[in-house]
Short mmCIF file of C-alpha atoms and ligand atoms in Angstrom, two decimals:
data_model
loop_
_atom_site.label_atom_id
_atom_site.label_comp_id
_atom_site.label_asym_id
_atom_site.label_seq_id
_atom_site.Cartn_x
_atom_site.Cartn_y
_atom_site.Cartn_z
CA MET A 1453 0.00 0.00 0.00
CA LYS A 1454 1.31 3.45 -0.93
CA ASP A 1455 0.51 6.84 0.57
CA VAL A 1456 0.18 8.40 -2.86
CA TYR A 1457 -0.40 6.95 -6.33
CA GLN A 1458 0.47 8.97 -9.41
CA ILE A 1459 -2.02 8.53 -12.25
CA ALA A 1460 -0.74 9.95 -15.54
CA VAL A 1461 -3.84 11.41 -17.21
CA VAL A 1462 -3.83 11.97 -20.95
CA HIS A 1463 -7.13 13.37 -22.24
CA GLY A 1464 -6.47 12.96 -25.98
CA ASP A 1465 -8.83 13.98 -28.78
CA GLY A 1466 -12.50 14.27 -29.64
CA ILE A 1467 -14.64 13.03 -26.75
CA GLY A 1468 -11.45 11.90 -24.94
CA PRO A 1469 -11.28 14.91 -22.59
CA GLU A 1470 -15.01 14.64 -21.79
CA VAL A 1471 -15.00 10.98 -20.77
CA CYS A 1472 -11.60 11.17 -19.12
CA ALA A 1473 -12.63 14.09 -16.89
CA ALA A 1474 -15.79 12.16 -15.98
CA ALA A 1475 -13.77 9.13 -14.89
CA VAL A 1476 -11.39 11.22 -12.77
CA GLU A 1477 -14.34 12.88 -11.02
CA VAL A 1478 -15.90 9.50 -10.30
CA VAL A 1479 -12.68 8.05 -8.90
CA LYS A 1480 -12.28 11.09 -6.64
CA ALA A 1481 -15.86 10.75 -5.45
CA ALA A 1482 -15.38 7.05 -4.72
CA LEU A 1483 -12.23 7.63 -2.66
CA GLY A 1484 -13.48 10.74 -0.85
CA PRO A 1485 -11.48 13.54 0.76
CA ASP A 1486 -8.53 11.27 1.61
CA CYS A 1487 -8.14 10.13 -2.02
CA PRO A 1488 -4.56 8.80 -2.30
CA LEU A 1489 -4.50 9.27 -6.07
CA ARG A 1490 -2.97 12.30 -7.83
CA PHE A 1491 -3.88 13.09 -11.42
CA PRO A 1492 -1.11 15.01 -13.21
CA GLU A 1493 -2.06 15.70 -16.85
CA TYR A 1494 0.14 15.32 -19.93
CA PRO A 1495 -0.41 16.12 -23.61
CA ALA A 1496 -0.56 13.66 -26.52
CA GLY A 1497 -2.76 12.98 -29.52
CA ALA A 1498 -3.80 14.28 -32.92
CA ALA A 1499 -4.70 17.81 -31.77
CA HIS A 1500 -1.34 18.09 -30.02
CA PHE A 1501 0.34 16.88 -33.23
CA LEU A 1502 -1.40 19.61 -35.24
CA LYS A 1503 -0.26 22.22 -32.73
CA THR A 1504 3.32 21.08 -32.17
CA GLY A 1505 4.26 18.48 -34.79
CA GLN A 1506 4.55 15.86 -32.04
CA SER A 1507 1.81 13.36 -31.26
CA PHE A 1508 3.50 11.80 -28.23
CA PRO A 1509 6.12 14.05 -26.60
CA GLN A 1510 8.97 12.27 -24.87
CA PRO A 1511 8.21 13.87 -21.44
CA THR A 1512 4.68 12.43 -21.66
CA PHE A 1513 6.12 9.01 -22.38
CA GLU A 1514 8.55 9.26 -19.44
CA ALA A 1515 5.75 10.38 -17.12
CA CYS A 1516 3.52 7.50 -18.23
CA ARG A 1517 6.29 4.98 -17.69
CA ALA A 1518 7.05 6.31 -14.23
CA ALA A 1519 3.40 6.63 -13.12
CA ASP A 1520 1.58 4.03 -11.04
CA ALA A 1521 -1.06 3.83 -13.78
CA ILE A 1522 -2.12 5.64 -16.96
CA LEU A 1523 -5.66 6.88 -17.63
CA HIS A 1524 -6.62 7.96 -21.15
CA GLY A 1525 -9.72 9.38 -22.82
CA ALA A 1526 -9.32 8.54 -26.51
CA GLY A 1527 -6.89 9.46 -29.27
CA GLY A 1528 -6.83 10.15 -33.00
CA LEU A 1529 -8.67 12.38 -35.45
CA PRO A 1530 -9.57 11.35 -38.99
CA GLY A 1531 -7.39 13.13 -41.52
CA VAL A 1532 -4.56 13.83 -39.08
CA VAL A 1533 -2.21 11.38 -40.72
CA TYR A 1534 1.42 10.80 -41.61
CA PRO A 1535 2.47 10.76 -45.28
CA ASP A 1536 1.95 6.96 -45.34
CA GLY A 1537 -1.70 7.43 -44.35
CA THR A 1538 -1.46 6.07 -40.78
CA GLU A 1539 -3.02 8.17 -38.00
CA ALA A 1540 -0.70 10.32 -35.91
CA GLY A 1541 -3.09 10.37 -32.95
CA LEU A 1542 -2.78 6.61 -32.47
CA ASP A 1543 0.91 6.86 -31.53
CA PHE A 1544 0.11 7.32 -27.87
CA THR A 1545 -1.83 4.11 -27.42
CA LEU A 1546 0.28 2.01 -29.77
CA ARG A 1547 3.66 3.11 -28.45
CA LEU A 1548 2.58 2.52 -24.86
CA ARG A 1549 1.45 -0.98 -25.73
CA PHE A 1550 4.66 -1.95 -27.48
CA GLU A 1551 7.23 0.00 -25.47
CA LEU A 1552 5.80 -0.73 -22.02
CA ASP A 1553 5.01 -4.31 -23.05
CA LEU A 1554 1.32 -4.08 -22.12
CA TYR A 1555 0.69 -7.52 -23.50
CA ALA A 1556 -2.76 -8.24 -22.07
CA ASN A 1557 -5.70 -6.19 -23.30
CA ILE A 1558 -8.63 -7.26 -21.14
CA ARG A 1559 -12.00 -6.26 -22.57
CA PRO A 1560 -15.05 -7.26 -20.54
CA ILE A 1561 -18.27 -7.51 -22.55
CA LYS A 1562 -21.31 -7.38 -20.28
CA LEU A 1563 -24.95 -6.56 -20.90
CA PHE A 1564 -26.23 -4.47 -17.99
CA GLU A 1565 -29.77 -4.10 -16.71
CA GLY A 1566 -31.31 -1.03 -18.38
CA VAL A 1567 -29.31 -1.35 -21.59
CA THR A 1568 -31.02 -2.82 -24.64
CA SER A 1569 -29.03 -5.18 -26.82
CA PRO A 1570 -29.67 -5.06 -30.56
CA LEU A 1571 -29.79 -8.87 -30.37
CA ALA A 1572 -33.31 -10.26 -30.10
CA GLY A 1573 -34.28 -12.12 -26.93
CA VAL A 1574 -31.14 -11.22 -24.98
CA LYS A 1575 -31.46 -9.68 -21.53
CA ALA A 1576 -29.12 -8.43 -18.81
CA GLY A 1577 -26.86 -11.20 -17.55
CA ASP A 1578 -27.12 -13.21 -20.78
CA ILE A 1579 -23.89 -11.71 -22.13
CA ASP A 1580 -20.90 -11.66 -19.81
CA TYR A 1581 -17.52 -12.63 -21.22
CA VAL A 1582 -14.01 -11.25 -21.66
CA ILE A 1583 -12.14 -10.75 -24.90
CA LEU A 1584 -8.46 -11.09 -24.10
CA ARG A 1585 -6.60 -9.44 -26.91
CA GLU A 1586 -2.87 -10.08 -27.30
CA ASN A 1587 -1.61 -6.52 -27.32
CA SER A 1588 2.14 -6.56 -27.89
CA GLU A 1589 2.71 -8.51 -31.11
CA GLY A 1590 0.59 -9.95 -33.93
CA LEU A 1591 -0.10 -7.95 -37.07
CA TYR A 1592 -0.02 -4.55 -35.35
CA ALA A 1593 3.60 -5.06 -34.27
CA ALA A 1594 4.37 -4.14 -37.89
CA ARG A 1595 3.19 -0.56 -37.27
CA GLY A 1596 5.78 1.79 -38.77
CA ALA A 1597 7.95 -1.14 -39.87
CA GLY A 1598 6.22 -2.43 -43.00
CA ALA A 1599 7.53 -1.72 -46.49
CA LEU A 1600 6.00 0.52 -49.12
CA LEU A 1601 7.91 0.13 -52.39
CA ARG A 1602 7.69 2.69 -55.21
CA GLY A 1603 4.03 3.28 -54.42
CA GLN A 1604 3.35 -0.19 -55.87
CA VAL A 1605 3.90 -2.80 -53.16
CA ALA A 1606 3.02 -2.70 -49.47
CA VAL A 1607 3.93 -5.34 -46.89
CA ASP A 1608 3.18 -5.74 -43.17
CA THR A 1609 4.25 -8.81 -41.26
CA LEU A 1610 2.36 -10.75 -38.58
CA VAL A 1611 4.69 -11.67 -35.72
CA GLN A 1612 3.86 -14.29 -33.08
CA THR A 1613 6.39 -15.55 -30.57
CA ARG A 1614 6.11 -18.63 -28.37
CA ALA A 1615 6.73 -16.54 -25.25
CA GLY A 1616 4.14 -13.95 -26.34
CA ILE A 1617 1.47 -16.56 -27.01
CA GLU A 1618 2.22 -18.51 -23.84
CA ARG A 1619 1.82 -15.54 -21.53
CA ILE A 1620 -1.44 -14.33 -23.07
CA VAL A 1621 -2.92 -17.82 -23.06
CA ARG A 1622 -1.94 -18.30 -19.39
CA LYS A 1623 -3.63 -15.00 -18.61
CA ALA A 1624 -6.78 -16.25 -20.34
CA PHE A 1625 -6.88 -19.37 -18.19
CA GLU A 1626 -6.26 -17.36 -15.05
CA LEU A 1627 -9.11 -14.98 -15.92
CA ALA A 1628 -11.39 -17.97 -16.53
CA ARG A 1629 -10.44 -19.43 -13.15
CA GLN A 1630 -11.40 -16.18 -11.40
CA SER A 1631 -14.71 -15.94 -13.28
CA ASN A 1632 -18.15 -17.45 -12.73
CA GLY A 1633 -18.07 -19.18 -16.10
CA ALA A 1634 -20.26 -18.62 -19.15
CA PRO A 1635 -23.77 -17.25 -18.48
CA ARG A 1636 -25.51 -20.03 -20.41
CA ASP A 1637 -24.10 -23.04 -18.54
CA GLY A 1638 -21.77 -21.73 -15.81
CA VAL A 1639 -18.83 -23.54 -17.41
CA ARG A 1640 -15.39 -21.94 -17.11
CA ARG A 1641 -14.22 -22.00 -20.68
CA VAL A 1642 -11.43 -20.49 -22.77
CA THR A 1643 -12.01 -20.15 -26.49
CA CYS A 1644 -8.96 -19.83 -28.71
CA CYS A 1645 -9.94 -17.62 -31.64
CA ASP A 1646 -7.66 -17.80 -34.68
CA LYS A 1647 -7.42 -18.56 -38.37
CA ALA A 1648 -5.36 -21.72 -37.97
CA ASN A 1649 -6.81 -23.29 -41.11
CA VAL A 1650 -5.21 -20.69 -43.36
CA LEU A 1651 -2.11 -19.12 -41.83
CA ARG A 1652 0.91 -20.76 -40.23
CA SER A 1653 1.19 -18.02 -37.60
CA TYR A 1654 -2.34 -18.73 -36.33
CA ALA A 1655 -1.77 -22.50 -36.44
CA PHE A 1656 1.25 -21.83 -34.22
CA PHE A 1657 -0.91 -19.71 -31.88
CA ARG A 1658 -3.34 -22.63 -31.61
CA SER A 1659 -0.63 -25.23 -31.01
CA VAL A 1660 0.87 -23.19 -28.17
CA PHE A 1661 -2.64 -22.68 -26.77
CA ASP A 1662 -3.16 -26.46 -26.74
CA GLU A 1663 0.16 -27.01 -24.92
CA VAL A 1664 -0.60 -24.41 -22.24
CA ALA A 1665 -4.16 -25.72 -21.83
CA LYS A 1666 -2.76 -28.97 -20.40
CA ASP A 1667 -1.78 -27.03 -17.27
CA TYR A 1668 -5.42 -26.03 -16.68
CA PRO A 1669 -7.43 -29.26 -16.73
CA ASP A 1670 -10.20 -27.60 -14.70
CA ILE A 1671 -11.02 -25.20 -17.55
CA GLU A 1672 -12.89 -26.28 -20.66
CA THR A 1673 -11.21 -25.35 -23.95
CA GLU A 1674 -12.31 -24.97 -27.54
CA HIS A 1675 -11.13 -23.48 -30.84
CA ALA A 1676 -13.05 -21.10 -33.07
CA LEU A 1677 -12.06 -19.62 -36.41
CA VAL A 1678 -12.37 -15.86 -36.35
CA ASP A 1679 -14.94 -15.69 -39.15
CA ALA A 1680 -17.19 -18.18 -37.37
CA MET A 1681 -16.57 -16.28 -34.14
CA ALA A 1682 -18.11 -13.13 -35.64
CA MET A 1683 -21.27 -15.18 -36.15
CA HIS A 1684 -21.16 -16.90 -32.73
CA LEU A 1685 -20.91 -13.57 -30.91
CA VAL A 1686 -24.24 -12.62 -32.47
CA LEU A 1687 -26.01 -15.98 -32.31
CA LYS A 1688 -24.78 -17.50 -29.03
CA PRO A 1689 -23.01 -14.86 -26.94
CA GLY A 1690 -24.07 -16.59 -23.71
CA HIS A 1691 -21.80 -19.52 -24.52
CA PHE A 1692 -18.59 -17.54 -24.01
CA ASN A 1693 -16.53 -16.96 -20.89
CA VAL A 1694 -12.98 -15.94 -21.98
CA ILE A 1695 -11.93 -15.56 -25.62
CA VAL A 1696 -8.21 -15.21 -26.38
CA SER A 1697 -6.94 -13.97 -29.71
CA GLU A 1698 -4.20 -12.31 -31.69
CA ASN A 1699 -3.99 -8.50 -31.64
CA MET A 1700 -5.88 -7.51 -34.80
CA PHE A 1701 -8.58 -10.14 -34.43
CA GLY A 1702 -9.14 -9.02 -30.84
CA ASP A 1703 -9.46 -5.43 -32.03
CA ILE A 1704 -12.07 -6.26 -34.64
CA LEU A 1705 -14.09 -8.65 -32.50
CA SER A 1706 -14.23 -6.22 -29.59
CA ASP A 1707 -16.14 -3.66 -31.65
CA LEU A 1708 -18.63 -6.31 -32.74
CA ALA A 1709 -18.94 -7.53 -29.16
CA ALA A 1710 -19.37 -3.97 -27.82
CA ALA A 1711 -22.25 -3.45 -30.25
CA THR A 1712 -24.11 -6.39 -28.68
CA VAL A 1713 -24.03 -4.78 -25.22
CA GLY A 1714 -25.02 -1.22 -26.13
CA GLY A 1715 -22.18 0.10 -28.26
CA MET A 1716 -18.66 1.41 -27.99
CA GLY A 1717 -19.53 3.64 -25.05
CA MET A 1718 -20.17 0.54 -22.93
CA ALA A 1719 -16.80 -1.12 -23.59
CA PRO A 1720 -14.09 -0.70 -20.94
CA SER A 1721 -10.57 -2.03 -21.23
CA ALA A 1722 -7.47 -2.65 -19.14
CA GLU A 1723 -4.10 -2.99 -20.87
CA VAL A 1724 -1.57 -4.47 -18.53
CA GLY A 1725 1.95 -5.82 -18.50
CA ASP A 1726 4.16 -6.95 -15.67
CA MET A 1727 5.12 -3.38 -14.73
CA ASN A 1728 2.57 -0.92 -16.12
CA GLY A 1729 -1.17 -0.56 -16.50
CA PHE A 1730 -3.02 1.59 -19.03
CA PHE A 1731 -6.76 2.20 -18.82
CA GLN A 1732 -9.12 3.63 -21.42
CA ALA A 1733 -12.46 2.72 -22.96
CA ALA A 1734 -12.21 0.56 -26.08
CA HIS A 1735 -13.77 3.28 -28.25
CA GLY A 1736 -12.04 5.94 -30.33
CA SER A 1737 -12.39 9.71 -30.17
CA ALA A 1738 -15.87 9.78 -31.80
CA PRO A 1739 -15.34 13.20 -33.44
CA ASP A 1740 -18.94 13.20 -34.69
CA ILE A 1741 -20.24 13.84 -31.16
CA ALA A 1742 -17.24 15.64 -29.60
CA GLY A 1743 -17.95 18.86 -27.74
CA LYS A 1744 -21.69 18.25 -27.57
CA GLY A 1745 -21.68 16.96 -24.00
CA ILE A 1746 -23.45 13.75 -24.96
CA ALA A 1747 -20.61 11.20 -24.92
CA ASN A 1748 -21.27 8.05 -22.96
CA PRO A 1749 -18.78 8.05 -20.06
CA TYR A 1750 -19.61 4.56 -18.68
CA GLY A 1751 -16.87 2.76 -20.63
CA THR A 1752 -14.18 5.08 -19.28
CA ILE A 1753 -15.67 5.04 -15.78
CA LEU A 1754 -15.58 1.22 -15.80
CA SER A 1755 -12.01 1.34 -17.13
CA ALA A 1756 -11.10 3.56 -14.18
CA ALA A 1757 -12.68 0.96 -11.86
CA ALA A 1758 -10.46 -1.66 -13.50
CA MET A 1759 -7.50 0.63 -12.82
CA LEU A 1760 -8.38 0.76 -9.12
CA ASP A 1761 -8.69 -3.02 -9.06
CA TRP A 1762 -5.31 -3.46 -10.70
CA LEU A 1763 -3.63 -0.95 -8.37
CA GLY A 1764 -5.42 -2.38 -5.34
CA ARG A 1765 -4.32 -5.93 -6.09
CA GLY A 1766 -0.78 -4.90 -7.02
CA HIS A 1767 -0.28 -2.86 -3.85
CA ASP A 1768 -2.49 -4.85 -1.54
CA ASP A 1769 -4.64 -1.77 -0.96
CA GLU A 1770 -8.17 -2.53 0.26
CA ARG A 1771 -9.25 1.10 -0.12
CA LEU A 1772 -8.79 0.94 -3.87
CA LEU A 1773 -10.42 -2.48 -4.23
CA ARG A 1774 -13.45 -1.22 -2.29
CA ALA A 1775 -13.68 1.92 -4.41
CA ALA A 1776 -13.58 -0.17 -7.60
CA GLU A 1777 -16.40 -2.34 -6.31
CA GLN A 1778 -18.49 0.71 -5.36
CA ILE A 1779 -18.01 2.31 -8.77
CA ARG A 1780 -19.18 -0.86 -10.47
CA ARG A 1781 -22.18 -1.20 -8.17
CA VAL A 1782 -23.25 2.44 -8.59
CA THR A 1783 -22.72 2.30 -12.36
CA GLU A 1784 -24.98 -0.74 -12.59
CA ALA A 1785 -27.63 0.99 -10.45
CA CYS A 1786 -27.51 4.16 -12.59
CA LEU A 1787 -27.92 2.17 -15.80
CA ALA A 1788 -30.75 0.13 -14.32
CA ASN A 1789 -32.47 3.37 -13.29
CA GLY A 1790 -32.44 4.64 -16.85
CA LEU A 1791 -29.58 7.11 -16.61
CA LEU A 1792 -28.71 6.62 -20.28
CA SER A 1793 -26.82 8.68 -22.84
CA ALA A 1794 -27.99 9.29 -26.42
CA ASP A 1795 -26.11 6.26 -27.83
CA LEU A 1796 -28.15 4.10 -25.40
CA LYS A 1797 -31.35 5.80 -26.60
CA GLY A 1798 -31.48 7.92 -23.45
CA LYS A 1799 -31.44 11.67 -22.86
CA SER A 1800 -28.82 12.09 -20.14
CA SER A 1801 -25.77 14.22 -20.83
CA THR A 1802 -22.23 13.22 -19.90
CA ALA A 1803 -22.38 15.73 -17.03
CA GLU A 1804 -25.71 14.38 -15.72
CA ILE A 1805 -24.47 10.81 -15.72
CA THR A 1806 -21.19 11.76 -14.06
CA GLY A 1807 -22.91 13.95 -11.46
CA ASN A 1808 -25.40 11.21 -10.59
CA VAL A 1809 -22.70 8.54 -10.28
CA CYS A 1810 -20.66 10.86 -8.03
CA ASP A 1811 -23.66 11.78 -5.85
CA ARG A 1812 -24.52 8.13 -5.29
CA LEU A 1813 -20.90 7.36 -4.44
CA ALA A 1814 -20.81 10.19 -1.92
CA ALA A 1815 -24.14 9.17 -0.32
P1 LIG B 3364 -10.87 3.89 -33.29
O1 LIG B 3364 -10.53 3.17 -34.56
O2 LIG B 3364 -9.95 4.99 -32.93
O3 LIG B 3364 -11.20 2.97 -32.16
P2 LIG B 3364 -13.45 4.12 -34.45
O4 LIG B 3364 -13.32 4.58 -35.86
O5 LIG B 3364 -13.70 2.67 -34.15
O6 LIG B 3364 -12.22 4.65 -33.59
P3 LIG B 3364 -15.03 5.34 -32.47
O7 LIG B 3364 -14.50 6.69 -32.24
O8 LIG B 3364 -14.70 4.29 -31.49
O9 LIG B 3364 -14.65 4.95 -33.93
O10 LIG B 3364 -16.58 5.40 -32.52
C1 LIG B 3364 -17.43 4.99 -33.57
C2 LIG B 3364 -18.77 5.69 -33.34
O11 LIG B 3364 -19.37 5.15 -32.14
C3 LIG B 3364 -18.59 7.16 -33.06
O12 LIG B 3364 -18.58 7.88 -34.23
C4 LIG B 3364 -19.73 7.49 -32.14
O13 LIG B 3364 -20.87 7.81 -32.86
C5 LIG B 3364 -19.93 6.20 -31.35
N1 LIG B 3364 -19.26 6.25 -30.04
C6 LIG B 3364 -18.03 5.82 -29.73
N2 LIG B 3364 -17.74 6.03 -28.44
C7 LIG B 3364 -18.83 6.64 -27.92
C8 LIG B 3364 -19.17 7.13 -26.62
N3 LIG B 3364 -18.32 7.04 -25.58
N4 LIG B 3364 -20.38 7.70 -26.45
C9 LIG B 3364 -21.26 7.79 -27.47
N5 LIG B 3364 -21.00 7.35 -28.71
C10 LIG B 3364 -19.80 6.78 -28.94
#
């Protein structure tokens, strides 16, 4: 347990500052006047790139590395790109993942009471699984390193290492062990999602998965090809408990999965390595709704709760674990009471939702 925890806060672009400020307010409300967290702010993102020519200043990187945890709103703006067409505003998230070795991207997908799923006949509690996205290698490790030849040929390479696969698969089994199993049958199950029938790299991912699985005989295992998985997540979401996949597949599936539980605004994430933890909602900067005060802050608030959990467990700090639990409880109650933003077909503004969550936490 520490007296003070430094949280490096980077607001980012679009709705980033709106949802990030909401999450900081909520964390402060949950921990009360003796809050042991400090929230120094640092610049990064597409808007900062336009202003200064730098998307991720070195001092921001150093501060993030040294902090106890990193909290982010969202980064990137369409059109703010490098000459090769890639987005400048994504540097912050991508560099942190690769340079701080944040190999596990944990994305809980849960349908809460009060939120309507676009899937027919699905109610709260029927969808409750985790997508565990390998976050430090895979296809995205090629960012900035692929070849573009004479404007005619472009190549990016998918990298998978035995050590990288082993550690993410172990994490998947550990998450399954801590869980209550799949909603449909209560079975603790890890699904390996790949494209092993086509590419050698995914067949390797699957073979390492099968080796590691032998150490967890108490957990059921299965394989699913990513294309079939896109269908399963729509047709039988209640079957899943923990899904582990390569980086890009995890990215794509998490947007599909988020849509089934109310949309991107309802999708928290925790990106953790052995040393550092980085917390932001799974959505982007949503420039179409930025500045209107209507962004859904729940995803970032739940990501902040995950941050408190991670810090609390890492530092054996009951105060933080309790605060995380309270934030989750109050969030669920607010959703169940119809405190919904426009993306959830409600009328509540970001400020109303945040204020209500804080008031309930203080009560
Ligand atoms: P990225 O690739 O950076 O993740 P994206 O292109 O997937 O970004 P997002 O910014 O995640 O796009 O959002 C897609 C759309 O979903 C937005 O345009 C917005 O309408 C909606 N959306 C995303 N996040 C939220 C939110 N927190 N509240 C309300 N609507 C949101």
